[in-house]
XYZ file of C-alpha atoms in Angstrom:
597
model
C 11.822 -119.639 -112.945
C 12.183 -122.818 -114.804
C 15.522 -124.906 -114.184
C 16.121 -126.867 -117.076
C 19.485 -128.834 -115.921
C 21.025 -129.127 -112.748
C 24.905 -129.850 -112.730
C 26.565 -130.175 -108.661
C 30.195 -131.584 -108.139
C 32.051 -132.277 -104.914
C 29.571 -130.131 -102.500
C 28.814 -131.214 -99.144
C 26.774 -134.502 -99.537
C 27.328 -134.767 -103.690
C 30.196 -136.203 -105.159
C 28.593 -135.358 -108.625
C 25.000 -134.968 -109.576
C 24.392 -134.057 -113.369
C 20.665 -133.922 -114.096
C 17.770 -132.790 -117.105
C 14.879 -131.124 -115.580
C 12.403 -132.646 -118.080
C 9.712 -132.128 -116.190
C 8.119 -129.380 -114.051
C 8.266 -131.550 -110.771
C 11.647 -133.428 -109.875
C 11.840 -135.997 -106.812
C 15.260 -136.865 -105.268
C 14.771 -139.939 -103.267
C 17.242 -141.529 -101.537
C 17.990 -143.102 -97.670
C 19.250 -141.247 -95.214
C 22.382 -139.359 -95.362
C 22.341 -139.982 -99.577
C 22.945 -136.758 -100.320
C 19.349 -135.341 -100.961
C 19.437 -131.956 -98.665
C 23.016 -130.968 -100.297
C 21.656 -131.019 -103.453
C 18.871 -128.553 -102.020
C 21.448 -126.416 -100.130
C 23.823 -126.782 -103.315
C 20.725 -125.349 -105.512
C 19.758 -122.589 -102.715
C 23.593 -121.700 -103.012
C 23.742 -120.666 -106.865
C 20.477 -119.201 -106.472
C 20.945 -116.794 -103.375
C 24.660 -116.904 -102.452
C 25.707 -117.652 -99.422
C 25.088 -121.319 -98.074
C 23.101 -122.258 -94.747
C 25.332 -124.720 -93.415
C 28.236 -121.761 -92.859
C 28.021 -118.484 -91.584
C 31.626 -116.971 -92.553
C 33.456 -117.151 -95.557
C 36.696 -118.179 -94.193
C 35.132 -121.641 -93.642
C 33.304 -121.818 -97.035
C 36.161 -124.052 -97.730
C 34.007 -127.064 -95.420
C 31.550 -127.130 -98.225
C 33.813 -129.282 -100.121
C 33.289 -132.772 -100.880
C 35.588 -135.102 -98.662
C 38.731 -134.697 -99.836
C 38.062 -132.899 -103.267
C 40.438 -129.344 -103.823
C 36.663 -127.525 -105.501
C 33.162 -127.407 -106.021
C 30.774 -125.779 -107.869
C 26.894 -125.985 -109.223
C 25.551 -124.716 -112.683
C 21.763 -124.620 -112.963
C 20.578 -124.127 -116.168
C 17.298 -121.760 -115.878
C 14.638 -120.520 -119.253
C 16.967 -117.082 -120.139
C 20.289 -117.686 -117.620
C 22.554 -119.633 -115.842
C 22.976 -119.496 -112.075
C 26.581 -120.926 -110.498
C 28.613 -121.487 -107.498
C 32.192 -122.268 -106.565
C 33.257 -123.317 -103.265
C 35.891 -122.003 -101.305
C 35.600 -119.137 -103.515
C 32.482 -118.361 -102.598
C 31.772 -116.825 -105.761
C 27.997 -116.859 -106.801
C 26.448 -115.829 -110.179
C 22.881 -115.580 -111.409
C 22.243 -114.106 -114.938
C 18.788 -113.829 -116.508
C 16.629 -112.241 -118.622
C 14.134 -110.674 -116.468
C 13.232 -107.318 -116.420
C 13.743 -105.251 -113.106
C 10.707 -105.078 -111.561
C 9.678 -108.725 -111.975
C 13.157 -110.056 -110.828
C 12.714 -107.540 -107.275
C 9.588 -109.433 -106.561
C 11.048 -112.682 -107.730
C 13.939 -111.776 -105.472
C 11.878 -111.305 -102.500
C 10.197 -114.443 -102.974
C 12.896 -116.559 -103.538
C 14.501 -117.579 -99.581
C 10.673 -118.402 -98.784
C 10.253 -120.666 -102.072
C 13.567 -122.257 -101.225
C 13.261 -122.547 -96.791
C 9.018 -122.287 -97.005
C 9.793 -122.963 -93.741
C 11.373 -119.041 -93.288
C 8.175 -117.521 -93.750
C 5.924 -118.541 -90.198
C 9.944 -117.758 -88.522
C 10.485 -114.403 -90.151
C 9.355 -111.239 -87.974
C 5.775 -109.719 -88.487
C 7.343 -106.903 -90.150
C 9.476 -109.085 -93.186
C 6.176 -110.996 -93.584
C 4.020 -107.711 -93.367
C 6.497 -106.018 -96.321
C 6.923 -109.293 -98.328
C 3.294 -109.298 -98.754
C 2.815 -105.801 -99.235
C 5.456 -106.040 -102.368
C 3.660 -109.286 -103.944
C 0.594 -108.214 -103.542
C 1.119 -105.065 -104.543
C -1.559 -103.800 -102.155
C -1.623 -100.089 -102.083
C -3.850 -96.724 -102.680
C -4.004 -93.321 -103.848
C -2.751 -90.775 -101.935
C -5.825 -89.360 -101.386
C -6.823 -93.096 -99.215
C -4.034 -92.256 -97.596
C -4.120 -89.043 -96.206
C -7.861 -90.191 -95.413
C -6.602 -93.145 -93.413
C -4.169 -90.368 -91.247
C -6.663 -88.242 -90.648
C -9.021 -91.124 -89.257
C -6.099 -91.940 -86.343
C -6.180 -88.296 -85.450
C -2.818 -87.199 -87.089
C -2.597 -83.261 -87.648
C -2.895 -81.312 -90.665
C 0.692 -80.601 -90.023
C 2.432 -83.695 -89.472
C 0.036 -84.761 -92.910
C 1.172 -81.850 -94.862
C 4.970 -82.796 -93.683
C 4.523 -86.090 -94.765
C 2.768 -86.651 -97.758
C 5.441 -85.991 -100.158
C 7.570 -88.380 -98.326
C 4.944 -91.008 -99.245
C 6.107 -91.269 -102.817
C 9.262 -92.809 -101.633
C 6.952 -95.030 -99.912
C 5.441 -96.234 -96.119
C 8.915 -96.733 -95.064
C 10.748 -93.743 -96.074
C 7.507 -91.688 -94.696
C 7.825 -93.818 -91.050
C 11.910 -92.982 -91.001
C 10.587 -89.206 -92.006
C 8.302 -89.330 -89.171
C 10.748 -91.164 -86.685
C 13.275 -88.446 -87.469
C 10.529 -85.597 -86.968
C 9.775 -87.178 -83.776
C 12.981 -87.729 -82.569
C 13.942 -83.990 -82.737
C 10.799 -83.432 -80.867
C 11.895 -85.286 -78.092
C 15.335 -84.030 -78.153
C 13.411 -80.516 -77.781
C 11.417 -81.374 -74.736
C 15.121 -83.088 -73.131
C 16.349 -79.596 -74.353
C 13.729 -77.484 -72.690
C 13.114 -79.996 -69.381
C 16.509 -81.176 -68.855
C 15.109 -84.722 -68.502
C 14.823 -87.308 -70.342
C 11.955 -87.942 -72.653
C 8.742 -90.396 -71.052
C 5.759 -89.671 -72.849
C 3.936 -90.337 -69.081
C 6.146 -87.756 -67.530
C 5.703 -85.329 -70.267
C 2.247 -85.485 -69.637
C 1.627 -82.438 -67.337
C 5.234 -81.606 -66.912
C 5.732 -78.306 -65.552
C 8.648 -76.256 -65.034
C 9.093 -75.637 -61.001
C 7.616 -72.015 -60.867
C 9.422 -70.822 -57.429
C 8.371 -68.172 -55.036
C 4.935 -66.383 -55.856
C 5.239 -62.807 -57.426
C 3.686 -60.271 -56.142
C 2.976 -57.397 -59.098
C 1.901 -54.599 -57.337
C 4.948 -54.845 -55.151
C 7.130 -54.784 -57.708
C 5.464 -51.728 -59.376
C 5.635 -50.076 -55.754
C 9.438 -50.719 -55.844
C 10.064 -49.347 -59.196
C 8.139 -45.978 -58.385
C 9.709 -45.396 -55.086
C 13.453 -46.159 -56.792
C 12.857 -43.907 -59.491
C 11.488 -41.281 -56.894
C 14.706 -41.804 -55.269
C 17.079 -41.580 -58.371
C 15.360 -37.993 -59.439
C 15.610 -36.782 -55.509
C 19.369 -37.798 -55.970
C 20.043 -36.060 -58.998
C 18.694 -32.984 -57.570
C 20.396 -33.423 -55.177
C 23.564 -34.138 -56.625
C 23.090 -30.482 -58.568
C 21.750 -28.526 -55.047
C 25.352 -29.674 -53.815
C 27.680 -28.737 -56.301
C 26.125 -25.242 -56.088
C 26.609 -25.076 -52.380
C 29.829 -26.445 -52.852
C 30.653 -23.630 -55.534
C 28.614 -20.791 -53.816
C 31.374 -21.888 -50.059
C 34.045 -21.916 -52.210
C 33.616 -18.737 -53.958
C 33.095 -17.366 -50.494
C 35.894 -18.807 -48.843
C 38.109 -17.600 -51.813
C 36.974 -13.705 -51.513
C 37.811 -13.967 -47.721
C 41.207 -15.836 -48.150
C 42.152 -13.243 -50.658
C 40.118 -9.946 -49.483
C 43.536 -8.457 -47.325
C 45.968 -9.434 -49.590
C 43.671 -7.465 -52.453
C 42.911 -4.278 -50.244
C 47.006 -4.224 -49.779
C 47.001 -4.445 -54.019
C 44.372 -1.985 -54.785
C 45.965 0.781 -52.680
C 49.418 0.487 -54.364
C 47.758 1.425 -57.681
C 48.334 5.362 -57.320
C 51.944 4.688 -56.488
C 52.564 1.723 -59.328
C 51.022 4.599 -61.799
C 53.237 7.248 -60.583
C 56.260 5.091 -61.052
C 54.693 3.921 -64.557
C 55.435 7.494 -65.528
C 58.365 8.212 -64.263
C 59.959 4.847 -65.636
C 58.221 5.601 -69.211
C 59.607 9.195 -69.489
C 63.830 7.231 -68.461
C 63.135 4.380 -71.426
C 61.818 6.583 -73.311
C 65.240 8.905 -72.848
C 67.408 5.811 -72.595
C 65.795 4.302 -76.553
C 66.959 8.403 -78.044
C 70.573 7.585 -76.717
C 70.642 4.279 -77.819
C 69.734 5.152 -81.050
C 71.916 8.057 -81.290
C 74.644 5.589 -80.102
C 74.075 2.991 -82.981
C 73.760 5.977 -85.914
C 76.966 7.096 -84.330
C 79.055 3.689 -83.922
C 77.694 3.392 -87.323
C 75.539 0.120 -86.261
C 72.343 1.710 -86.600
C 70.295 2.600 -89.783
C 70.541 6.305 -91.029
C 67.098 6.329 -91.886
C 64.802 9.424 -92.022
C 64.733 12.932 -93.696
C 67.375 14.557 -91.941
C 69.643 11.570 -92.614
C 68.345 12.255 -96.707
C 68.808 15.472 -96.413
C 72.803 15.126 -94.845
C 73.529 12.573 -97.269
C 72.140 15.332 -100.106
C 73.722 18.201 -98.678
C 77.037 16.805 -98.605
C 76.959 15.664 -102.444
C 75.993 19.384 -103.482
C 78.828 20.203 -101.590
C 81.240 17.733 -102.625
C 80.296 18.760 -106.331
C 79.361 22.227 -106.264
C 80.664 23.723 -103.293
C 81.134 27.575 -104.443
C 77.599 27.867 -104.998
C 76.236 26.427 -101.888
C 78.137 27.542 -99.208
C 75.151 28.557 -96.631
C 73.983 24.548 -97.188
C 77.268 23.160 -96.392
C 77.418 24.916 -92.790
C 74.467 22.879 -91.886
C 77.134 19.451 -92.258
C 78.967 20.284 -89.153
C 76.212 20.410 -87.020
C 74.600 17.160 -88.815
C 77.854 15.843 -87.796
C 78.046 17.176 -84.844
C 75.093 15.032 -83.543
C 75.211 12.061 -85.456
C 78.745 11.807 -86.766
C 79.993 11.958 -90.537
C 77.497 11.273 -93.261
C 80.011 8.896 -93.987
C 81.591 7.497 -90.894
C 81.502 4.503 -90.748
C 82.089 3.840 -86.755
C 82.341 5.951 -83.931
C 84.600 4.630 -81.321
C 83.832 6.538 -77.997
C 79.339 5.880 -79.318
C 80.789 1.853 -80.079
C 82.019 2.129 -76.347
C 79.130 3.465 -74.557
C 76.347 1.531 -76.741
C 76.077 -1.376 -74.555
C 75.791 0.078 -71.183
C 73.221 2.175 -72.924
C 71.248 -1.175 -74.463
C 71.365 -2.330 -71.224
C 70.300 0.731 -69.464
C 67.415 0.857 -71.814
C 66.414 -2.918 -71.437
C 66.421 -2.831 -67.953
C 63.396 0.247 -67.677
C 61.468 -1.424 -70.297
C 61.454 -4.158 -68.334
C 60.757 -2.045 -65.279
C 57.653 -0.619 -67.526
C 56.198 -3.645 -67.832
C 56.186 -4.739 -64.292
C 54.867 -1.503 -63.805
C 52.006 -2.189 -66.100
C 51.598 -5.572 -64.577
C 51.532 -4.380 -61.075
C 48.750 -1.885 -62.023
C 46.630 -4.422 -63.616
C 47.136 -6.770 -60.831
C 45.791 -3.604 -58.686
C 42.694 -3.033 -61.005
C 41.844 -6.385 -60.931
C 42.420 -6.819 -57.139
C 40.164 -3.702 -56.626
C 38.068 -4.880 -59.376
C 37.429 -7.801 -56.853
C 36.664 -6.000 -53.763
C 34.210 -4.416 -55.541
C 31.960 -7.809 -55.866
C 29.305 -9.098 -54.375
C 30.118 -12.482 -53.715
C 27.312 -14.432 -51.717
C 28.125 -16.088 -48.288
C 28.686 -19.859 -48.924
C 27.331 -22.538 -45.535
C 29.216 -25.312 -44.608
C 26.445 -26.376 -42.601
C 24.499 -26.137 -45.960
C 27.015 -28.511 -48.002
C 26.950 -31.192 -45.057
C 23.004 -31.141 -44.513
C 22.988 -32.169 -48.494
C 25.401 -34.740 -48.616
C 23.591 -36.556 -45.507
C 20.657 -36.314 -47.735
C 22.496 -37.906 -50.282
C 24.056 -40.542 -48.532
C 20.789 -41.367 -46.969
C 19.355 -41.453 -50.198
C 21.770 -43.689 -51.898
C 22.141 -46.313 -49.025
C 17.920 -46.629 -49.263
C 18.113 -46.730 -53.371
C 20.576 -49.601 -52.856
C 18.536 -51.386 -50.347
C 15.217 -50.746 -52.436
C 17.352 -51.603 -56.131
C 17.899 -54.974 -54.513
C 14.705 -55.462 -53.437
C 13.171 -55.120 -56.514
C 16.033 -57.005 -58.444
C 15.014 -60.113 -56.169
C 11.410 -59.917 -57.309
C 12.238 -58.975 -60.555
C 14.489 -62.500 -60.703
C 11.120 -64.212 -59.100
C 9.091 -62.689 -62.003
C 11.557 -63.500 -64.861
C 11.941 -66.636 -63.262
C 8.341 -67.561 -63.510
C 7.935 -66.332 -66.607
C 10.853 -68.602 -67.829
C 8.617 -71.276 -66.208
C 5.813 -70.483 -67.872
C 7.556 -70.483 -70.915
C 9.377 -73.904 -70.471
C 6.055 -75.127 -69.522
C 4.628 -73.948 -72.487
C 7.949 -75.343 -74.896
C 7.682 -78.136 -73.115
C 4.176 -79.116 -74.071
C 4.565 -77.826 -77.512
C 7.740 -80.160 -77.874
C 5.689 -82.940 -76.444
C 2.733 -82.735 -78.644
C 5.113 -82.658 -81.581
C 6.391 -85.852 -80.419
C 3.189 -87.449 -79.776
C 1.779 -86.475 -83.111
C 4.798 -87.416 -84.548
C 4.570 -90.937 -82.894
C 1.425 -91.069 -84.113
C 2.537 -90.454 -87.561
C 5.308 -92.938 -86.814
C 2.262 -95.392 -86.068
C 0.254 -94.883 -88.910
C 2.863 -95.229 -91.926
C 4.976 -97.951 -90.183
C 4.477 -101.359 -91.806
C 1.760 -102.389 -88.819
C 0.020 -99.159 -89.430
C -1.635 -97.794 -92.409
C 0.805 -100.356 -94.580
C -0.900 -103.454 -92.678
C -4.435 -102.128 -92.787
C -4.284 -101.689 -96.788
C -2.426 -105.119 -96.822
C -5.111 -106.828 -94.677
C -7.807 -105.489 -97.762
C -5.552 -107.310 -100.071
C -4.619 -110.665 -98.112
C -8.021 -111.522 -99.986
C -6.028 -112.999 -103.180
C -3.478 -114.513 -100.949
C -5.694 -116.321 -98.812
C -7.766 -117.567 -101.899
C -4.841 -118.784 -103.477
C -4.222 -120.809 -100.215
C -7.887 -122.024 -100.458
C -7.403 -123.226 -104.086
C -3.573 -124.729 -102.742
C -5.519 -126.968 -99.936
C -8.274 -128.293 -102.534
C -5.481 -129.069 -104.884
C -3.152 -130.808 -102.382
C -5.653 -132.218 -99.949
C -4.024 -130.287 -97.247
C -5.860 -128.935 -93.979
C -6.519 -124.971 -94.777
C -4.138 -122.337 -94.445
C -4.913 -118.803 -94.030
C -3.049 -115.570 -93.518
C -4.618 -113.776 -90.967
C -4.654 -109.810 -88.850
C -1.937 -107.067 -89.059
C 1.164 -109.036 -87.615
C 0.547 -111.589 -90.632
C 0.033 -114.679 -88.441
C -0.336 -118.455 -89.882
C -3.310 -120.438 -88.898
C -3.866 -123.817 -90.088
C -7.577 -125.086 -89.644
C -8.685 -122.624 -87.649
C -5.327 -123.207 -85.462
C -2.245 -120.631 -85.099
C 1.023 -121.980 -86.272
C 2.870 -122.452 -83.130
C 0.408 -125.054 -81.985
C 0.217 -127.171 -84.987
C 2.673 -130.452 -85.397
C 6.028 -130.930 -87.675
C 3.912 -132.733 -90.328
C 0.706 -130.417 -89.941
C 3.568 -127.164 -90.347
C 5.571 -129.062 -93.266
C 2.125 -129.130 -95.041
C 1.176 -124.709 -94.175
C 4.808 -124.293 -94.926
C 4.227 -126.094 -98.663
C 1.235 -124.099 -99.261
C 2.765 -120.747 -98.404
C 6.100 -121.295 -100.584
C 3.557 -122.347 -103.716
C 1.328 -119.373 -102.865
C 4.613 -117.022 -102.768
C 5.918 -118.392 -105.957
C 2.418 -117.924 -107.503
C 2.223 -114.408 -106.388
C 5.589 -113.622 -107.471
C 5.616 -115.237 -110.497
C 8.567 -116.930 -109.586
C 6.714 -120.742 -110.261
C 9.787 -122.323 -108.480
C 9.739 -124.611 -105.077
C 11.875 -126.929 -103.127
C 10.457 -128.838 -100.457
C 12.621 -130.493 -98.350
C 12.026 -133.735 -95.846
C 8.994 -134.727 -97.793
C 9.369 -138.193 -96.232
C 7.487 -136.636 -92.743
C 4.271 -136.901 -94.423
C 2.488 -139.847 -94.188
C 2.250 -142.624 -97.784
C -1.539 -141.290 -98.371
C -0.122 -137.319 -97.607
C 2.581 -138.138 -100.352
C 0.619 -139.385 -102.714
C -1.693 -135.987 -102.311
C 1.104 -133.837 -102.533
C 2.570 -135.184 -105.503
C -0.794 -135.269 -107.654
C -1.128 -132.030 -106.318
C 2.396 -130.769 -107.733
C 1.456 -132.476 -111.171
C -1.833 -130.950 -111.310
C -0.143 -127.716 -110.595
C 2.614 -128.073 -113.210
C -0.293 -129.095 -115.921
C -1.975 -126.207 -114.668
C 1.387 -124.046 -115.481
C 1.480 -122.488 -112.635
C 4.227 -124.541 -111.473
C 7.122 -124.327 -113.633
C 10.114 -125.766 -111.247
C 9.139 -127.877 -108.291
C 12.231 -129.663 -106.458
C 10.912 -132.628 -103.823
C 13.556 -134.053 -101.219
C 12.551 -137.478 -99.512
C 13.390 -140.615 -97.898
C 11.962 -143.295 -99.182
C 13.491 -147.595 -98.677
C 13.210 -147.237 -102.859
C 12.265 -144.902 -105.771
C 8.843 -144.492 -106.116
C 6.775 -145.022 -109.334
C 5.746 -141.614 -110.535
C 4.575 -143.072 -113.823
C 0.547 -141.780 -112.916
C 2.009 -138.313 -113.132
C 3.285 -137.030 -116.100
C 5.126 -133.848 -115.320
C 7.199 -135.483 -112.361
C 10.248 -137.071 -112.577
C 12.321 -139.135 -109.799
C 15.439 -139.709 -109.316
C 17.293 -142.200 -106.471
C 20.265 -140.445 -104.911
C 23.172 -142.790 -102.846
C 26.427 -142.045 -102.209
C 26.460 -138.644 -103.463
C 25.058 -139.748 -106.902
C 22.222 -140.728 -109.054
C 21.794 -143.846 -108.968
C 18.490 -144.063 -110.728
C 15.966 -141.843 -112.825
C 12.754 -142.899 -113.853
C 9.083 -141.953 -113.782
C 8.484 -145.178 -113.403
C 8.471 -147.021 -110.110
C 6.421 -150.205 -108.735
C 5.014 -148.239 -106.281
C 4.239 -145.152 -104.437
C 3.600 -146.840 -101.316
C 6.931 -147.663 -100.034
């Protein structure tokens, strides 16, 4: 990223700074408190966004220069413009670069701008920064070799492998996810908390021993019991039944002798009564054909009726036929009478008469079949039903029951102790199964997380990063850096980072942001408090910028030091100086009197 013009008004330090970037390297010198870091933090502010010196936007309104309303920054970059306002806030950057080389120019660009961020940043960020500029990877085929060399399961590696072409990290938060529901299982199963040391072993208290063959004893004998019960539940209805029956015939033997022998008399009186109705219905009919209520129906009612028309109508002729009418009528009245009053009279008493022996008939009737049937009954053989019989079964019975009870609870309680331990035995076994998930999930966890599988691939490729730092120290006369083991560590000459000094760290931290900007193809640096090294240190650094710019790969370096006066940069052609005080340049040359000052 090559800044071509750099234009900062009324933020923190600068009143107004408005400079060309002819050259690849640009110095601002200046004393103390000039101004020289806020034109770094004002650059870093159009570039990333938010600014260092403030953490919330409500006080980006402190950026402001003394007592100035605004403030912004324009930076003029090859294919874009990057800005900032302050208190707005608002940031900008527009460029031409495609996609994929902005992300890793993206990634790159806190380190090249704070090289100091890179030895403070976790072992992961470094791990993944890498990982992306390197662009350290292999086929999937490496891959699934690499899991099955730390022991992961064809299982968890089938799960996983399509997860890997979302890459390492959606595979690890795949995994993570697979092994947290594992865990949740065990917790599930246990009802305890996860420890992979507890689950070790865990085992599911199994309770009282079982005892088989006393459970199979206790089954037999209660089904023995329940078929001796059943029998005996059918023995005792049939005693019941056969005492019953028995007691019945006696109850009712006396009072069926005393029916049976009224039979002869209840038949004589049948007849007797049968012959009276049956004299009782003639009169009654008589009676209605007389009163004229009752239907003249039959021959000799024709015949009348036939008769007396003849007569009527040729009565000369017929005179032996009509001497039959007064007899007809005699009996039954005139053929056409229509009421007789002395047969309307004595027709009810005769109804009533003749209702009263039919119903005397049919009492008769019922009294002899109640006599049939009584002597129908003596004439059994009914069996002699036992008390004694009926009580010596239900003492079986209740014997029986009170002993199924006691042996059905028996072998419910073992039954409990052998579902119990088989419940054991099966949380046991869950439990395992749940923890071996886990574990081989963790494993999986282990192997695609970015110290895992990620590092081990990254570690083949810290080879160009490390040789980059090799041709960095020959350029700028620095002490080595390298980039060492799986957590990404910094050592310096053989010595890690946390033991070296503030100059000896400005110096690793300088190699690393030109080595990140190299690898990202970002070619842009600011280096802050350049005024820590010693005169001979400067002078390195800065041939070894210039040497870097000629080189091209360098195509914005930004230097920040104090120096008592501008320095003369005239031995280096693609550096440029420029004296900040007050907030302002004061002076740009690349010409100086010396370097030494």
């Amino acid at each position: 990223m090559k800044l071509t013009h750099i234009a900062i008004e009324n933020i923190l330090g600068v009143a107004q700074v408005d400079v060309a970037l002819p050259t690849p390297v640009t110095a601002f010198c200046g004393a103390n408190h000039a101004g020289k870091s806020s034109v770094r933090e004002a650059i870093r502010a159009a570039l990333l966004g938010m600014p260092e010196r403030v953490l919330k936007k409500k006080d980006l309104g402190m950026l402001v220069h003394d007592d100035a309303k605004g403030g912004s920054v324009v930076l003029d970059i090859n294919g874009g413009q990057a800005t900032f306002t302050a208190p707005a806030g608002k940031q900008e950057l527009v460029h031409d670069l495609k996609m994929a080389d902005w992300e890793r120019q993206r990634l790159a660009l806190p380190y090249c701008l704070e090289p100091a961020a890179f030895a403070q940043t976790s072992a992961d960020d470094r791990r993944q920064l890498l990982f992306t500029l390197t662009g350290a990877t292999s086929n999937k085929d490496d891959i699934v070799a690499a899991m099955r060399e730390r022991g992961l399961t064809d299982a968890v590696i089938e799960s996983v492998t399509p997860m890997l072409r979302a890459g390492f990290q959606a595979a690890a938060k795949f995994a993570e996810e697979r092994c947290r529901d594992a865990k949740a299982s065990w917790k599930a199963t246990t009802g305890e908390t996860y420890g992979h040391v507890k689950a070790e072993g865990w085992a599911a208290p199994a309770g009282a021993p079982v005892d088989e063959a006393a459970i199979s004893k206790l089954q037999a004998k209660a089904d023995d019991l329940r078929h001796r019960i059943a029998n005996g539940r059918t023995e005792l209805g049939a005693a019941e039944q056969k005492l019953k029956a028995w007691l019945g015939t006696q109850e009712n033997r006396e009072a069926d002798e005393k029916a049976f022998a009224r039979l002869a008399a209840a038949q004589d009186k049948l007849a007797r009564d049968e012959a009276e109705l049956q004299q009782w219905a003639e009169q009654v009919q008589q009676l209605e054909q007389r009163a004229g209520t009752g239907p003249r129906i039959g021959l000799v009612h024709d015949l009348a009726r036939a008769v007396k028309f003849l007569t009527d109508n040729y009565g000369g002729n017929l005179y032996e036929h009509a001497e039959a009418l007064p007899a007809y009528e005699a009996q039954y009245g005139a053929v056409d009478a229509q009421a007789d009053p002395e047969a309307a009279a004595k027709l009810p008493e005769a109804r009533k008469a003749r209702d009263l022996m039919q119903r005397s008939v049919d009492n008769d009737r019922r009294d002899i079949e109640a006599a049939r049937a009584a002597g129908a009954r003596l004439q059994q053989n009914v069996e002699r039903g036992s008390q004694a019989d009926v009580d010596r079964i239900r003492d079986f019975l209740l014997a029986a029951e009170t002993e199924l009870a006691q042996v059905s609870a028996d072998l419910r309680n073992q039954q409990a102790a052998q579902q119990a331990a088989g419940q054991a035995q099966g949380r046991t076994k869950a439990a395992a199964a749940a923890h071996r998930d886990a574990q081989d999930w963790q494993a999986a966890v282990d192997a695609l997380s970015s110290d895992g599988i990620p590092a081990d691939i990254l570690l083949k490729g810290l080879g160009p990063v490390n040789r980059i730092l090799a041709g960095l120290q020959r350029t700028l006369n620095f002490p080595r850096v390298e980039i060492v083991n799986s957590d990404i560590d910094v050592y310096v000459g053989g010595r890690p980072y946390v033991l070296l000094s503030a100059s000896e760290r400005w110096r690793a931290d300088a190699q690393i942001a030109l080595a990140l900007a190299d690898l990202s193809d970002l070619k842009l640096v600011a280096l802050d408090e350049f005024g820590i090294l010693d005169l001979a240190s400067r002078a390195d650094c800065i041939a070894g910028l210039d040497a870097l710019a000629e080189a091209g790969r360098i195509d914005t370096a930004l230097v920040f030091g104090t120096f008592k006066k501008l320095p003369n940069f005239g031995s280096f052609p693609c550096v440029t100086g420029h004296w900040v005080e007050g907030g302002r340049i004061a002076e740009s040359t690349a010409v100086a009197e010396t370097t030494a000052a």
